[in-house]
């Protein structure tokens, strides 16, 4: 509870629920993740790759979520092998970040990997090699082969029939798409924030809710046609909750230069200089984000426009001091001495 010392106005501010699907907390989570990701980026040209799978494989990943690890492993193996083949003696290592999306625009189950890859590699003798050409035929077929082999190893011999059918159907491999180059550091950070860190569905795509039905829209991927869809609220919720990841499952993973911490890697220039980290993080606070998004200070008194002050904390609808809440938490986890708690 906050209060104004000038006019006596009171205001309650709720705690965060920390759910990725909450309109407020989900946006905060995506923003924090994108910021952390941007701090790792090297000041060089990046390319955005999208690794997709055959539609007939999707149900395997839905029935066994652990198989989603195979997607990350397959992308990692293919990219590392691609760069290793450029110059085996110097061992050029790229930096790449993989983000798993399990949703498509209509919110259906569609697991695929988004990869932000440096257009170049850093060798053990501190030399940088720029790579502008990527053999997409190699990427498509290699990704298909590596992923299918990993799935067969995990699922067993029962997968062999599906594997052979896919090879006959997708003779050119799985579809791998590349966005235009991302050169400017500002555009990279903005792109990461808006795209790689996005939630399952943006609030702007939800048009209405009448208490029984939810209406949302999207642009169809095939022809970019505008589509508006209305579903019963329960069906809409079912579409959303299937994308909740398992506990402790990492949806974002770092590889190569973005994963290792070696002394020679400190020579690489970052897209966001370390001196700017504190400024950017300061803008990520609840109060600043609210001001930037909504256009007003949430702790400004609506009456006299003075800054409101923190007065009391409420936990489960009862008034409690911050010190008491701290003690309760410490005792619950066995970290607070019993003699002091008495």
Coordinates of N, CA and C in Angstrom, one line a residue, residues 121-316:
X121 N 33.5 -16.4 -37.4 CA 34.0 -17.2 -36.3 C 35.3 -16.7 -35.8
X122 N 35.6 -16.9 -34.5 CA 36.8 -16.5 -33.8 C 37.7 -17.7 -33.5
X123 N 38.9 -17.6 -34.0 CA 39.8 -18.8 -33.9 C 40.6 -18.8 -32.6
X124 N 41.3 -19.8 -32.3 CA 42.1 -19.9 -31.1 C 43.3 -19.0 -31.1
X125 N 43.7 -18.5 -32.3 CA 44.9 -17.6 -32.4 C 44.4 -16.1 -32.5
X126 N 43.1 -15.9 -32.1 CA 42.5 -14.6 -32.0 C 42.3 -13.9 -33.3
X127 N 42.1 -14.7 -34.4 CA 41.8 -14.1 -35.7 C 40.3 -14.3 -36.0
X128 N 39.7 -13.4 -36.7 CA 38.3 -13.4 -37.0 C 38.1 -13.7 -38.5
X129 N 37.2 -14.6 -38.8 CA 36.9 -14.9 -40.2 C 35.5 -14.6 -40.5
X130 N 35.2 -13.7 -41.4 CA 33.9 -13.4 -41.8 C 33.3 -14.5 -42.7
X131 N 32.1 -14.8 -42.5 CA 31.4 -15.8 -43.3 C 30.1 -15.2 -43.8
X132 N 30.0 -15.0 -45.1 CA 28.8 -14.4 -45.7 C 27.9 -15.4 -46.4
X133 N 28.5 -16.5 -46.9 CA 27.8 -17.5 -47.6 C 27.4 -18.7 -46.8
X134 N 26.2 -19.1 -46.7 CA 25.7 -20.3 -46.0 C 25.1 -21.2 -47.0
X135 N 25.5 -22.5 -47.1 CA 25.0 -23.4 -48.0 C 23.7 -24.0 -47.4
X136 N 22.6 -23.5 -47.9 CA 21.3 -23.8 -47.4 C 20.9 -25.3 -47.7
X137 N 21.4 -25.8 -48.8 CA 21.1 -27.2 -49.2 C 21.7 -28.1 -48.1
X138 N 23.0 -27.7 -47.7 CA 23.7 -28.5 -46.7 C 22.9 -28.4 -45.3
X139 N 22.5 -27.1 -45.0 CA 21.8 -26.9 -43.7 C 20.5 -27.7 -43.6
X140 N 19.8 -27.7 -44.7 CA 18.5 -28.4 -44.7 C 18.7 -29.9 -44.6
X141 N 19.5 -30.5 -45.4 CA 19.7 -31.9 -45.4 C 20.4 -32.4 -44.1
X142 N 21.4 -31.6 -43.7 CA 22.1 -32.0 -42.5 C 21.2 -32.0 -41.2
X143 N 20.4 -30.9 -41.1 CA 19.5 -30.8 -40.0 C 18.5 -32.0 -40.0
X144 N 18.0 -32.3 -41.2 CA 17.1 -33.4 -41.3 C 17.7 -34.7 -40.8
X145 N 18.9 -35.0 -41.3 CA 19.6 -36.2 -41.0 C 20.0 -36.3 -39.5
X146 N 20.5 -35.3 -39.0 CA 21.0 -35.3 -37.6 C 19.8 -35.4 -36.7
X147 N 18.7 -34.7 -36.9 CA 17.5 -34.8 -36.1 C 16.8 -36.1 -36.1
X148 N 16.7 -36.7 -37.3 CA 16.0 -38.0 -37.4 C 16.8 -39.1 -36.8
X149 N 18.1 -39.0 -36.9 CA 19.0 -40.0 -36.2 C 18.9 -39.9 -34.7
X150 N 18.8 -38.7 -34.2 CA 18.7 -38.5 -32.7 C 17.3 -39.0 -32.2
X151 N 16.3 -38.7 -33.0 CA 14.9 -39.2 -32.6 C 14.9 -40.7 -32.6
X152 N 15.5 -41.3 -33.6 CA 15.5 -42.8 -33.7 C 16.2 -43.4 -32.5
X153 N 17.3 -42.7 -32.1 CA 18.1 -43.2 -31.0 C 17.3 -43.1 -29.7
X154 N 16.5 -42.0 -29.6 CA 15.7 -41.8 -28.3 C 14.4 -42.6 -28.3
X155 N 13.7 -42.7 -29.5 CA 12.4 -43.4 -29.5 C 12.5 -44.9 -29.7
X156 N 13.5 -45.3 -30.5 CA 13.7 -46.7 -30.7 C 13.4 -47.1 -32.2
X157 N 13.4 -48.5 -32.4 CA 13.2 -49.0 -33.7 C 11.8 -48.7 -34.3
X158 N 10.8 -48.4 -33.4 CA 9.5 -48.1 -33.9 C 9.4 -46.8 -34.8
X159 N 10.5 -46.0 -34.7 CA 10.6 -44.7 -35.4 C 11.1 -44.9 -36.8
X160 N 11.6 -46.1 -37.1 CA 12.3 -46.3 -38.4 C 11.3 -46.1 -39.6
X161 N 10.1 -46.6 -39.5 CA 9.1 -46.4 -40.6 C 8.8 -45.0 -40.8
X162 N 8.6 -44.2 -39.7 CA 8.3 -42.7 -39.9 C 9.6 -42.1 -40.5
X163 N 10.7 -42.5 -40.1 CA 12.0 -41.9 -40.7 C 12.1 -42.1 -42.2
X164 N 11.8 -43.3 -42.6 CA 11.9 -43.6 -44.1 C 10.9 -42.8 -44.9
X165 N 9.7 -42.7 -44.3 CA 8.6 -42.0 -45.0 C 9.0 -40.5 -45.1
X166 N 9.6 -39.9 -44.1 CA 10.0 -38.5 -44.2 C 11.1 -38.3 -45.2
X167 N 12.0 -39.2 -45.3 CA 13.1 -39.1 -46.3 C 12.5 -39.1 -47.7
X168 N 11.5 -40.0 -47.9 CA 10.9 -40.0 -49.2 C 10.1 -38.7 -49.5
X169 N 9.4 -38.2 -48.5 CA 8.6 -37.0 -48.6 C 9.4 -35.7 -48.8
X170 N 10.4 -35.5 -47.9 CA 11.2 -34.3 -47.8 C 12.6 -34.6 -48.4
X171 N 12.7 -34.8 -49.7 CA 13.9 -35.1 -50.3 C 15.0 -34.1 -50.3
X172 N 14.5 -32.8 -50.1 CA 15.5 -31.7 -50.0 C 15.8 -31.3 -48.6
X173 N 15.3 -32.1 -47.7 CA 15.6 -31.8 -46.2 C 14.5 -31.0 -45.6
X174 N 14.6 -30.6 -44.4 CA 13.7 -29.8 -43.7 C 13.9 -28.3 -44.1
X175 N 12.9 -27.5 -44.0 CA 12.9 -26.1 -44.4 C 13.7 -25.3 -43.4
X176 N 14.8 -24.6 -43.9 CA 15.6 -23.7 -43.1 C 15.5 -22.3 -43.7
X177 N 15.1 -21.4 -43.0 CA 14.8 -20.0 -43.5 C 15.8 -19.0 -42.9
X178 N 16.2 -18.0 -43.6 CA 17.2 -17.0 -43.1 C 16.6 -15.6 -43.3
X179 N 16.5 -14.9 -42.3 CA 16.1 -13.5 -42.4 C 17.3 -12.6 -42.9
X180 N 17.0 -11.4 -43.4 CA 18.0 -10.5 -43.9 C 19.1 -10.3 -42.8
X181 N 20.3 -9.9 -43.2 CA 21.3 -9.7 -42.2 C 21.0 -8.6 -41.2
X182 N 21.4 -8.8 -40.0 CA 21.3 -7.8 -39.0 C 22.6 -7.2 -38.6
X183 N 22.9 -6.0 -39.1 CA 24.2 -5.5 -39.1 C 24.4 -4.5 -37.9
X184 N 23.5 -3.5 -37.8 CA 23.6 -2.5 -36.8 C 23.3 -3.0 -35.4
X185 N 24.2 -2.7 -34.4 CA 23.9 -3.2 -33.1 C 22.6 -2.9 -32.5
X186 N 22.1 -1.6 -32.8 CA 20.8 -1.2 -32.3 C 19.7 -2.1 -32.9
X187 N 19.8 -2.4 -34.2 CA 18.8 -3.2 -34.9 C 18.8 -4.6 -34.3
X188 N 20.0 -5.1 -34.0 CA 20.1 -6.5 -33.4 C 19.3 -6.5 -32.1
X189 N 19.6 -5.6 -31.2 CA 19.0 -5.5 -29.9 C 17.5 -5.4 -30.0
X190 N 17.1 -4.5 -30.8 CA 15.7 -4.3 -31.0 C 15.0 -5.5 -31.6
X191 N 15.7 -6.2 -32.5 CA 15.1 -7.4 -33.1 C 15.0 -8.5 -32.1
X192 N 16.0 -8.7 -31.3 CA 16.0 -9.7 -30.2 C 14.8 -9.4 -29.2
X193 N 14.7 -8.2 -28.9 CA 13.7 -7.8 -27.9 C 12.3 -8.1 -28.4
X194 N 12.0 -7.7 -29.7 CA 10.7 -7.8 -30.3 C 10.3 -9.2 -30.8
X195 N 11.4 -10.0 -31.2 CA 11.0 -11.2 -31.9 C 11.4 -12.4 -31.1
X196 N 12.7 -12.6 -30.7 CA 13.2 -13.8 -30.0 C 12.6 -13.9 -28.6
X197 N 12.3 -12.8 -28.0 CA 11.9 -12.8 -26.6 C 10.4 -12.7 -26.5
X198 N 9.6 -12.8 -27.6 CA 8.2 -12.6 -27.5 C 7.4 -13.7 -26.8
X199 N 6.3 -13.4 -26.3 CA 5.4 -14.4 -25.6 C 4.6 -15.2 -26.7
X200 N 3.8 -16.2 -26.3 CA 3.0 -17.0 -27.2 C 2.1 -16.1 -28.0
X201 N 1.4 -15.2 -27.4 CA 0.5 -14.3 -28.2 C 0.6 -12.9 -27.5
X202 N 0.7 -11.9 -28.4 CA 0.7 -10.5 -27.9 C -0.7 -10.1 -27.5
X203 N -0.8 -9.2 -26.5 CA -2.1 -8.7 -26.1 C -2.8 -8.0 -27.3
X204 N -2.0 -7.4 -28.2 CA -2.6 -6.6 -29.3 C -3.3 -7.5 -30.3
X205 N -3.0 -8.8 -30.2 CA -3.7 -9.8 -31.2 C -5.0 -10.3 -30.6
X206 N -5.2 -10.1 -29.3 CA -6.5 -10.5 -28.7 C -7.5 -9.3 -28.9
X207 N -8.6 -9.6 -29.7 CA -9.5 -8.5 -30.1 C -10.6 -8.3 -29.0
X208 N -11.1 -9.4 -28.5 CA -12.3 -9.3 -27.6 C -12.5 -10.6 -26.7
X209 N -13.1 -10.4 -25.6 CA -13.6 -11.5 -24.8 C -14.9 -11.1 -24.2
X210 N -15.9 -11.9 -24.5 CA -17.3 -11.6 -24.0 C -17.7 -12.4 -22.8
X211 N -16.8 -13.0 -22.2 CA -17.1 -13.9 -21.0 C -17.2 -15.3 -21.4
X212 N -17.5 -15.6 -22.6 CA -17.6 -17.0 -23.1 C -16.6 -17.4 -24.2
X213 N -16.4 -16.4 -25.1 CA -15.5 -16.6 -26.3 C -14.4 -15.6 -26.4
X214 N -13.3 -16.0 -26.9 CA -12.2 -15.1 -27.2 C -12.0 -15.0 -28.7
X215 N -11.8 -13.8 -29.1 CA -11.5 -13.5 -30.5 C -10.1 -12.9 -30.7
X216 N -9.3 -13.6 -31.5 CA -8.0 -13.1 -31.8 C -7.7 -13.1 -33.3
X217 N -6.6 -12.5 -33.7 CA -6.3 -12.4 -35.1 C -4.8 -12.8 -35.4
X218 N -4.5 -13.1 -36.6 CA -3.1 -13.3 -37.0 C -3.0 -13.2 -38.5
X219 N -1.8 -13.0 -39.0 CA -1.6 -13.0 -40.4 C -1.0 -14.4 -40.8
X220 N -1.8 -15.1 -41.7 CA -1.4 -16.4 -42.1 C 0.0 -16.4 -42.8
X221 N 0.8 -17.4 -42.3 CA 2.2 -17.4 -42.7 C 2.4 -17.7 -44.2
X222 N 1.5 -18.5 -44.8 CA 1.6 -18.9 -46.2 C 1.5 -17.7 -47.2
X223 N 0.5 -16.8 -47.0 CA 0.2 -15.7 -47.9 C 0.0 -14.4 -47.2
X224 N 0.3 -14.4 -45.9 CA 0.2 -13.1 -45.1 C -1.2 -12.6 -45.0
X225 N -2.2 -13.4 -45.3 CA -3.6 -13.0 -45.3 C -4.1 -12.8 -43.8
X226 N -4.9 -11.8 -43.6 CA -5.4 -11.5 -42.3 C -6.5 -12.5 -41.9
X227 N -6.4 -13.2 -40.7 CA -7.4 -14.2 -40.3 C -7.8 -13.8 -38.9
X228 N -9.1 -13.8 -38.7 CA -9.7 -13.5 -37.3 C -10.4 -14.8 -36.9
X229 N -10.1 -15.2 -35.6 CA -10.6 -16.5 -35.1 C -11.3 -16.3 -33.8
X230 N -12.4 -17.0 -33.6 CA -13.2 -16.9 -32.3 C -13.3 -18.3 -31.8
X231 N -12.9 -18.5 -30.5 CA -12.9 -19.8 -29.9 C -13.6 -19.7 -28.5
X232 N -14.2 -20.8 -28.0 CA -14.6 -20.8 -26.6 C -13.4 -20.6 -25.7
X233 N -13.6 -19.9 -24.6 CA -12.5 -19.5 -23.7 C -11.7 -20.7 -23.3
X234 N -12.4 -21.8 -23.0 CA -11.7 -23.0 -22.5 C -10.7 -23.5 -23.6
X235 N -11.2 -23.5 -24.8 CA -10.4 -24.0 -26.0 C -9.2 -23.1 -26.2
X236 N -9.4 -21.8 -26.0 CA -8.3 -20.8 -26.1 C -7.3 -21.1 -25.1
X237 N -7.7 -21.3 -23.8 CA -6.8 -21.6 -22.7 C -6.0 -22.9 -23.0
X238 N -6.7 -23.9 -23.6 CA -6.0 -25.2 -23.9 C -4.9 -24.9 -24.9
X239 N -5.1 -24.1 -25.9 CA -4.1 -23.8 -26.9 C -2.9 -23.1 -26.2
X240 N -3.2 -22.3 -25.2 CA -2.1 -21.5 -24.6 C -1.2 -22.4 -23.6
X241 N -1.9 -23.2 -22.8 CA -1.2 -24.0 -21.7 C -0.4 -25.1 -22.3
X242 N -0.6 -25.5 -23.5 CA 0.2 -26.6 -24.1 C 1.6 -26.1 -24.4
X243 N 1.8 -24.8 -24.4 CA 3.1 -24.2 -24.7 C 3.9 -23.9 -23.4
X244 N 3.3 -24.2 -22.2 CA 4.0 -24.0 -21.0 C 5.1 -25.0 -20.9
X245 N 6.4 -24.6 -20.8 CA 7.5 -25.6 -20.8 C 7.5 -26.4 -19.4
X246 N 8.2 -27.5 -19.5 CA 8.4 -28.3 -18.3 C 9.3 -27.5 -17.3
X247 N 9.2 -27.8 -16.0 CA 9.9 -27.1 -15.0 C 11.4 -27.3 -15.3
X248 N 12.2 -26.2 -15.2 CA 13.6 -26.1 -15.4 C 14.1 -26.4 -16.8
X249 N 13.1 -26.4 -17.8 CA 13.5 -26.6 -19.2 C 14.0 -25.3 -19.7
X250 N 15.1 -25.2 -20.3 CA 15.7 -24.0 -20.9 C 15.2 -23.8 -22.3
X251 N 14.4 -22.7 -22.5 CA 13.9 -22.4 -23.8 C 14.9 -21.6 -24.6
X252 N 15.9 -21.0 -24.0 CA 16.9 -20.2 -24.6 C 18.3 -20.8 -24.3
X253 N 19.1 -21.1 -25.3 CA 20.4 -21.7 -25.0 C 21.5 -21.0 -25.8
X254 N 22.7 -20.9 -25.2 CA 23.8 -20.2 -25.8 C 24.9 -21.2 -26.2
X255 N 25.5 -20.9 -27.3 CA 26.5 -21.9 -27.9 C 27.7 -21.1 -28.4
X256 N 28.8 -21.8 -28.5 CA 30.0 -21.2 -29.1 C 30.6 -20.0 -28.3
X257 N 30.8 -18.9 -29.0 CA 31.3 -17.7 -28.3 C 30.4 -17.2 -27.2
X258 N 29.1 -17.5 -27.4 CA 28.2 -16.9 -26.4 C 28.0 -17.9 -25.2
X259 N 28.7 -19.0 -25.2 CA 28.6 -20.0 -24.1 C 29.9 -20.0 -23.3
X260 N 31.0 -19.9 -24.0 CA 32.3 -20.1 -23.3 C 32.7 -18.8 -22.7
X261 N 33.6 -18.9 -21.7 CA 34.1 -17.7 -21.0 C 35.6 -17.8 -20.9
X262 N 36.3 -17.4 -22.0 CA 37.8 -17.5 -22.0 C 38.4 -16.1 -22.1
X263 N 39.6 -16.0 -21.6 CA 40.3 -14.7 -21.6 C 40.4 -14.1 -22.9
X264 N 40.7 -14.9 -24.0 CA 40.9 -14.3 -25.3 C 39.6 -13.7 -25.9
X265 N 38.4 -14.3 -25.4 CA 37.1 -13.8 -25.9 C 36.8 -12.4 -25.4
X266 N 37.5 -11.9 -24.4 CA 37.3 -10.5 -23.9 C 37.8 -9.5 -24.9
X267 N 38.5 -9.9 -25.9 CA 39.0 -9.0 -27.0 C 37.9 -8.6 -27.9
X268 N 36.8 -9.4 -27.9 CA 35.7 -9.2 -28.9 C 34.8 -8.0 -28.4
X269 N 34.5 -7.1 -29.3 CA 33.6 -6.0 -28.9 C 32.2 -6.4 -28.8
X270 N 31.5 -5.9 -27.8 CA 30.1 -6.2 -27.6 C 29.2 -5.2 -28.3
X271 N 28.0 -5.7 -28.7 CA 27.0 -4.8 -29.4 C 26.6 -3.7 -28.4
X272 N 26.4 -4.1 -27.1 CA 26.1 -3.1 -26.1 C 27.2 -3.0 -25.1
X273 N 27.8 -1.8 -25.0 CA 29.0 -1.6 -24.2 C 28.6 -1.8 -22.7
X274 N 29.6 -2.3 -21.9 CA 29.3 -2.6 -20.5 C 28.9 -1.3 -19.7
X275 N 29.4 -0.2 -20.2 CA 29.1 1.1 -19.5 C 27.6 1.4 -19.6
X276 N 26.9 0.8 -20.6 CA 25.4 1.1 -20.8 C 24.5 0.1 -20.1
X277 N 25.1 -1.0 -19.5 CA 24.3 -2.0 -18.9 C 23.4 -1.5 -17.8
X278 N 24.0 -0.7 -16.9 CA 23.2 -0.2 -15.7 C 22.1 0.7 -16.2
X279 N 22.3 1.6 -17.2 CA 21.3 2.5 -17.7 C 20.1 1.7 -18.2
X280 N 20.4 0.7 -19.1 CA 19.4 -0.2 -19.7 C 18.6 -0.9 -18.6
X281 N 19.3 -1.5 -17.6 CA 18.7 -2.2 -16.6 C 17.8 -1.3 -15.7
X282 N 18.2 -0.1 -15.6 CA 17.4 0.9 -14.8 C 16.1 1.2 -15.5
X283 N 16.0 1.1 -16.8 CA 14.8 1.3 -17.5 C 13.9 0.1 -17.5
X284 N 14.4 -1.0 -17.0 CA 13.6 -2.3 -17.0 C 12.9 -2.4 -15.7
X285 N 13.0 -1.5 -14.8 CA 12.3 -1.6 -13.5 C 10.8 -1.4 -13.7
X286 N 10.0 -1.9 -12.8 CA 8.5 -1.8 -13.0 C 8.0 -0.4 -13.2
X287 N 8.5 0.5 -12.4 CA 8.1 1.9 -12.4 C 8.4 2.5 -13.8
X288 N 9.7 2.3 -14.2 CA 10.1 3.0 -15.5 C 9.3 2.3 -16.7
X289 N 9.2 1.0 -16.7 CA 8.5 0.4 -17.8 C 7.0 0.8 -17.9
X290 N 6.4 1.0 -16.7 CA 5.0 1.4 -16.7 C 4.9 2.8 -17.2
X291 N 5.9 3.7 -16.9 CA 5.9 5.1 -17.4 C 6.1 5.1 -18.9
X292 N 7.0 4.3 -19.4 CA 7.3 4.3 -20.8 C 6.1 3.7 -21.6
X293 N 5.4 2.7 -21.1 CA 4.4 2.0 -21.8 C 3.0 2.7 -21.7
X294 N 2.7 3.1 -20.5 CA 1.4 3.7 -20.2 C 1.4 5.3 -20.3
X295 N 2.5 5.8 -20.1 CA 2.6 7.3 -20.2 C 2.4 8.0 -18.9
X296 N 2.4 7.3 -17.8 CA 2.2 8.0 -16.5 C 2.9 7.3 -15.4
X297 N 3.3 8.0 -14.4 CA 4.0 7.4 -13.3 C 3.0 6.7 -12.3
X298 N 3.1 5.3 -12.1 CA 2.2 4.6 -11.3 C 2.2 5.0 -9.8
X299 N 3.3 5.6 -9.4 CA 3.4 6.0 -8.0 C 3.2 7.5 -7.8
X300 N 2.6 8.2 -8.8 CA 2.3 9.6 -8.7 C 0.9 9.7 -8.2
X301 N 0.6 10.5 -7.2 CA -0.7 10.7 -6.7 C -1.6 11.3 -7.8
X302 N -2.8 10.6 -8.1 CA -3.7 11.1 -9.1 C -4.3 12.4 -8.8
X303 N -4.3 12.8 -7.5 CA -4.9 14.0 -7.1 C -4.0 15.2 -7.1
X304 N -3.0 15.2 -6.3 CA -2.1 16.4 -6.2 C -0.8 16.2 -7.0
X305 N -0.6 15.1 -7.6 CA 0.6 14.8 -8.5 C 1.9 14.7 -7.7
X306 N 1.8 14.5 -6.4 CA 3.0 14.3 -5.6 C 3.4 12.8 -5.6
X307 N 4.6 12.5 -5.3 CA 5.1 11.1 -5.3 C 4.5 10.4 -4.0
X308 N 3.9 9.3 -4.2 CA 3.3 8.5 -3.1 C 4.4 7.7 -2.4
X309 N 4.2 7.4 -1.1 CA 5.2 6.8 -0.3 C 4.8 5.4 0.1
X310 N 5.7 4.4 0.2 CA 5.4 3.1 0.6 C 5.0 3.1 2.1
X311 N 3.8 2.5 2.4 CA 3.3 2.5 3.8 C 3.3 1.1 4.4
X312 N 2.7 0.2 3.8 CA 2.5 -1.1 4.4 C 2.6 -2.2 3.4
X313 N 2.9 -3.4 3.9 CA 2.9 -4.6 3.0 C 1.8 -5.6 3.4
X314 N 1.1 -6.2 2.5 CA 0.1 -7.1 2.8 C 0.4 -8.4 2.1
X315 N 0.4 -9.5 3.0 CA 0.7 -10.8 2.5 C -0.5 -11.7 2.8
X316 N -1.1 -12.3 1.8 CA -2.4 -13.1 2.0 C -3.4 -12.3 2.8

